[in-house]
């Protein structure tokens, strides 16, 4: 079994965890259904309804921003994506937990969809986009940031540190040619992965876990920060008030400037009338 700590390591593949196995199974089932519907109806029905078509998203088919990630264009397409999901997703799912992993997976897929429709909106035609590649690129970024110095066997021959491998893959995304390459979906997924890793672990974090994000926790954190700011303001106001009271005791009320009197009045009403 591969080590769970950052460092140098040569590895051929981790054990497959349940959440990754489930995602692979769902993708395979969808791919089989794609083939069956094409054979039965002689038209790509699933791509029409579930593939990402920016024009349809603009008309309200918003589910396509995520559903496209479960369809694939060819056997090699799904094979590459599912192998990558296993190779790079299994260890991340193990250290993050299933819920956090699924949130990461769907968030990067969503960012890939948003990247696609953004490009369409800016006048760059995208066509119909399918594939889990956005999530895969997000996982690649997360993997490279979690174990930057781990050695991978590229093409089972060349050893390369994970951080350099991810950089090369990102450059390939930027400069890849071909009308069927979903550049902006890939880029959106990679950016989504970077955003989550920056938010939860940071570039130099020594922790290997991705906390489960929740709106309530975020709001609670914001309330606590506001409370801290308010306490700091109160403490500063108390110090300033003490200074002004000392000045009054020595020189009288007339010694205060208009600005100091205003501050004393406002501070007494805001902080000292409770």
mmCIF file of C-alpha atoms in Angstrom, residues 53-230:
data_model
loop_
_atom_site.group_PDB
_atom_site.id
_atom_site.type_symbol
_atom_site.label_atom_id
_atom_site.label_comp_id
_atom_site.label_asym_id
_atom_site.label_seq_id
_atom_site.Cartn_x
_atom_site.Cartn_y
_atom_site.Cartn_z
ATOM 1 C CA UNK A 53 -24.716 22.381 -24.745
ATOM 2 C CA UNK A 54 -24.185 26.074 -23.865
ATOM 3 C CA UNK A 55 -27.162 27.159 -25.981
ATOM 4 C CA UNK A 56 -29.488 24.848 -24.040
ATOM 5 C CA UNK A 57 -28.020 25.895 -20.681
ATOM 6 C CA UNK A 58 -28.797 29.509 -21.577
ATOM 7 C CA UNK A 59 -32.390 28.362 -22.192
ATOM 8 C CA UNK A 60 -32.685 26.818 -18.731
ATOM 9 C CA UNK A 61 -31.226 23.297 -19.042
ATOM 10 C CA UNK A 62 -28.939 23.988 -16.088
ATOM 11 C CA UNK A 63 -28.601 20.328 -15.065
ATOM 12 C CA UNK A 64 -26.266 19.918 -18.021
ATOM 13 C CA UNK A 65 -23.616 21.869 -16.070
ATOM 14 C CA UNK A 66 -23.024 18.648 -14.100
ATOM 15 C CA UNK A 67 -24.709 15.813 -16.021
ATOM 16 C CA UNK A 68 -22.226 16.133 -18.912
ATOM 17 C CA UNK A 69 -19.519 14.741 -16.616
ATOM 18 C CA UNK A 70 -21.124 11.266 -16.707
ATOM 19 C CA UNK A 71 -21.066 10.931 -20.500
ATOM 20 C CA UNK A 72 -18.095 10.147 -22.743
ATOM 21 C CA UNK A 73 -17.344 10.383 -26.423
ATOM 22 C CA UNK A 74 -15.476 7.113 -26.969
ATOM 23 C CA UNK A 75 -14.106 4.025 -25.288
ATOM 24 C CA UNK A 76 -10.618 5.548 -25.011
ATOM 25 C CA UNK A 77 -12.121 8.711 -23.549
ATOM 26 C CA UNK A 78 -13.843 6.903 -20.677
ATOM 27 C CA UNK A 79 -10.905 4.501 -20.214
ATOM 28 C CA UNK A 80 -8.419 7.339 -19.715
ATOM 29 C CA UNK A 81 -10.733 9.245 -17.376
ATOM 30 C CA UNK A 82 -11.637 6.230 -15.238
ATOM 31 C CA UNK A 83 -8.028 5.099 -14.946
ATOM 32 C CA UNK A 84 -7.102 8.625 -13.853
ATOM 33 C CA UNK A 85 -9.985 8.684 -11.383
ATOM 34 C CA UNK A 86 -8.697 5.480 -9.831
ATOM 35 C CA UNK A 87 -5.015 6.438 -9.873
ATOM 36 C CA UNK A 88 -5.364 9.978 -8.527
ATOM 37 C CA UNK A 89 -8.730 9.931 -6.790
ATOM 38 C CA UNK A 90 -8.518 6.881 -4.543
ATOM 39 C CA UNK A 91 -5.935 8.180 -2.082
ATOM 40 C CA UNK A 92 -7.514 11.636 -1.995
ATOM 41 C CA UNK A 93 -10.908 10.077 -1.231
ATOM 42 C CA UNK A 94 -9.338 7.991 1.517
ATOM 43 C CA UNK A 95 -7.798 10.951 3.344
ATOM 44 C CA UNK A 96 -10.659 13.402 2.714
ATOM 45 C CA UNK A 97 -13.611 11.112 3.293
ATOM 46 C CA UNK A 98 -16.388 10.230 0.850
ATOM 47 C CA UNK A 99 -18.584 13.310 1.352
ATOM 48 C CA UNK A 100 -15.732 15.784 0.912
ATOM 49 C CA UNK A 101 -14.467 13.866 -2.114
ATOM 50 C CA UNK A 102 -17.887 13.927 -3.797
ATOM 51 C CA UNK A 103 -18.250 17.648 -3.121
ATOM 52 C CA UNK A 104 -14.833 18.219 -4.681
ATOM 53 C CA UNK A 105 -15.693 16.007 -7.669
ATOM 54 C CA UNK A 106 -18.997 17.736 -8.422
ATOM 55 C CA UNK A 107 -17.652 21.234 -7.745
ATOM 56 C CA UNK A 108 -14.836 20.783 -10.266
ATOM 57 C CA UNK A 109 -17.306 19.341 -12.776
ATOM 58 C CA UNK A 110 -19.508 22.405 -12.239
ATOM 59 C CA UNK A 111 -16.554 24.760 -12.716
ATOM 60 C CA UNK A 112 -15.749 22.928 -15.925
ATOM 61 C CA UNK A 113 -19.307 23.500 -17.108
ATOM 62 C CA UNK A 114 -19.179 27.162 -16.145
ATOM 63 C CA UNK A 115 -15.874 27.528 -17.991
ATOM 64 C CA UNK A 116 -17.489 26.072 -21.110
ATOM 65 C CA UNK A 117 -20.526 28.351 -21.144
ATOM 66 C CA UNK A 118 -18.331 31.348 -20.286
ATOM 67 C CA UNK A 119 -16.248 30.656 -23.382
ATOM 68 C CA UNK A 120 -19.448 30.352 -25.442
ATOM 69 C CA UNK A 121 -20.722 33.645 -24.029
ATOM 70 C CA UNK A 122 -17.425 35.314 -25.000
ATOM 71 C CA UNK A 123 -17.882 34.156 -28.588
ATOM 72 C CA UNK A 124 -15.729 30.999 -28.557
ATOM 73 C CA UNK A 125 -17.886 28.146 -29.948
ATOM 74 C CA UNK A 126 -17.874 25.051 -27.744
ATOM 75 C CA UNK A 127 -20.303 22.578 -29.279
ATOM 76 C CA UNK A 128 -21.571 19.737 -27.075
ATOM 77 C CA UNK A 129 -19.145 18.822 -24.277
ATOM 78 C CA UNK A 130 -19.088 15.428 -22.511
ATOM 79 C CA UNK A 131 -16.688 13.709 -20.156
ATOM 80 C CA UNK A 132 -15.422 13.643 -16.574
ATOM 81 C CA UNK A 133 -12.190 15.378 -17.582
ATOM 82 C CA UNK A 134 -12.939 18.585 -15.630
ATOM 83 C CA UNK A 135 -13.125 16.627 -12.377
ATOM 84 C CA UNK A 136 -10.062 14.589 -13.352
ATOM 85 C CA UNK A 137 -8.007 17.736 -13.911
ATOM 86 C CA UNK A 138 -9.227 19.086 -10.591
ATOM 87 C CA UNK A 139 -8.070 15.862 -8.915
ATOM 88 C CA UNK A 140 -4.699 16.125 -10.659
ATOM 89 C CA UNK A 141 -4.203 19.593 -9.206
ATOM 90 C CA UNK A 142 -5.219 18.384 -5.737
ATOM 91 C CA UNK A 143 -2.908 15.389 -5.987
ATOM 92 C CA UNK A 144 0.044 17.496 -7.081
ATOM 93 C CA UNK A 145 -0.511 19.926 -4.215
ATOM 94 C CA UNK A 146 -0.956 17.185 -1.623
ATOM 95 C CA UNK A 147 2.069 15.090 -2.646
ATOM 96 C CA UNK A 148 4.213 17.429 -4.774
ATOM 97 C CA UNK A 149 7.424 15.383 -4.464
ATOM 98 C CA UNK A 150 5.936 11.931 -4.909
ATOM 99 C CA UNK A 151 7.373 10.165 -7.934
ATOM 100 C CA UNK A 152 5.049 8.788 -10.587
ATOM 101 C CA UNK A 153 5.940 6.482 -13.454
ATOM 102 C CA UNK A 154 4.838 8.327 -16.580
ATOM 103 C CA UNK A 155 3.921 5.800 -19.285
ATOM 104 C CA UNK A 156 5.218 3.202 -16.782
ATOM 105 C CA UNK A 157 8.766 4.209 -17.780
ATOM 106 C CA UNK A 158 9.783 7.738 -16.812
ATOM 107 C CA UNK A 159 9.861 8.694 -13.097
ATOM 108 C CA UNK A 160 8.633 12.247 -12.507
ATOM 109 C CA UNK A 161 7.607 14.225 -9.443
ATOM 110 C CA UNK A 162 3.874 14.776 -9.184
ATOM 111 C CA UNK A 163 4.140 18.585 -9.207
ATOM 112 C CA UNK A 164 6.025 18.567 -12.518
ATOM 113 C CA UNK A 165 3.668 16.022 -14.011
ATOM 114 C CA UNK A 166 0.673 18.230 -13.161
ATOM 115 C CA UNK A 167 2.405 21.301 -14.613
ATOM 116 C CA UNK A 168 3.060 19.478 -17.878
ATOM 117 C CA UNK A 169 -0.541 18.265 -18.061
ATOM 118 C CA UNK A 170 -1.829 21.806 -17.476
ATOM 119 C CA UNK A 171 0.384 23.110 -20.280
ATOM 120 C CA UNK A 172 -0.974 20.383 -22.536
ATOM 121 C CA UNK A 173 -4.490 21.589 -21.708
ATOM 122 C CA UNK A 174 -3.621 25.155 -22.645
ATOM 123 C CA UNK A 175 -1.943 24.298 -25.941
ATOM 124 C CA UNK A 176 -3.876 21.205 -27.045
ATOM 125 C CA UNK A 177 -5.255 21.376 -30.568
ATOM 126 C CA UNK A 178 -8.487 19.975 -31.967
ATOM 127 C CA UNK A 179 -12.106 21.017 -32.128
ATOM 128 C CA UNK A 180 -13.258 18.171 -29.858
ATOM 129 C CA UNK A 181 -10.860 19.063 -27.029
ATOM 130 C CA UNK A 182 -12.874 20.746 -24.265
ATOM 131 C CA UNK A 183 -10.128 23.196 -23.293
ATOM 132 C CA UNK A 184 -12.310 25.424 -21.138
ATOM 133 C CA UNK A 185 -13.963 22.534 -19.319
ATOM 134 C CA UNK A 186 -10.512 21.148 -18.468
ATOM 135 C CA UNK A 187 -9.284 24.569 -17.419
ATOM 136 C CA UNK A 188 -12.406 25.201 -15.330
ATOM 137 C CA UNK A 189 -11.963 21.894 -13.505
ATOM 138 C CA UNK A 190 -8.307 22.630 -12.794
ATOM 139 C CA UNK A 191 -9.193 26.090 -11.475
ATOM 140 C CA UNK A 192 -11.932 24.555 -9.312
ATOM 141 C CA UNK A 193 -9.399 22.139 -7.824
ATOM 142 C CA UNK A 194 -6.970 24.965 -7.159
ATOM 143 C CA UNK A 195 -9.668 27.074 -5.491
ATOM 144 C CA UNK A 196 -10.694 24.307 -3.096
ATOM 145 C CA UNK A 197 -7.116 23.363 -2.248
ATOM 146 C CA UNK A 198 -6.245 27.007 -1.580
ATOM 147 C CA UNK A 199 -9.333 27.455 0.590
ATOM 148 C CA UNK A 200 -8.965 24.323 2.672
ATOM 149 C CA UNK A 201 -5.314 23.260 2.740
ATOM 150 C CA UNK A 202 -3.179 25.984 1.177
ATOM 151 C CA UNK A 203 0.027 25.634 -0.844
ATOM 152 C CA UNK A 204 2.220 24.675 2.108
ATOM 153 C CA UNK A 205 -0.207 22.968 4.455
ATOM 154 C CA UNK A 206 1.218 19.988 6.294
ATOM 155 C CA UNK A 207 -2.243 18.486 6.750
ATOM 156 C CA UNK A 208 -3.506 15.977 4.237
ATOM 157 C CA UNK A 209 -7.223 16.377 4.774
ATOM 158 C CA UNK A 210 -9.885 18.377 3.022
ATOM 159 C CA UNK A 211 -12.529 19.425 5.580
ATOM 160 C CA UNK A 212 -16.130 19.018 4.647
ATOM 161 C CA UNK A 213 -17.407 22.442 3.637
ATOM 162 C CA UNK A 214 -20.768 23.659 4.887
ATOM 163 C CA UNK A 215 -22.615 26.960 4.649
ATOM 164 C CA UNK A 216 -23.401 26.970 8.377
ATOM 165 C CA UNK A 217 -19.723 26.583 9.283
ATOM 166 C CA UNK A 218 -18.780 29.393 6.897
ATOM 167 C CA UNK A 219 -21.409 31.735 8.376
ATOM 168 C CA UNK A 220 -20.378 30.795 11.898
ATOM 169 C CA UNK A 221 -16.779 31.637 11.066
ATOM 170 C CA UNK A 222 -17.835 35.001 9.619
ATOM 171 C CA UNK A 223 -19.872 35.800 12.769
ATOM 172 C CA UNK A 224 -16.906 34.925 14.963
ATOM 173 C CA UNK A 225 -14.616 37.169 12.916
ATOM 174 C CA UNK A 226 -17.077 40.064 13.224
ATOM 175 C CA UNK A 227 -17.281 39.418 16.974
ATOM 176 C CA UNK A 228 -13.489 39.576 17.247
ATOM 177 C CA UNK A 229 -13.427 42.839 15.307
ATOM 178 C CA UNK A 230 -16.114 44.300 17.551
#
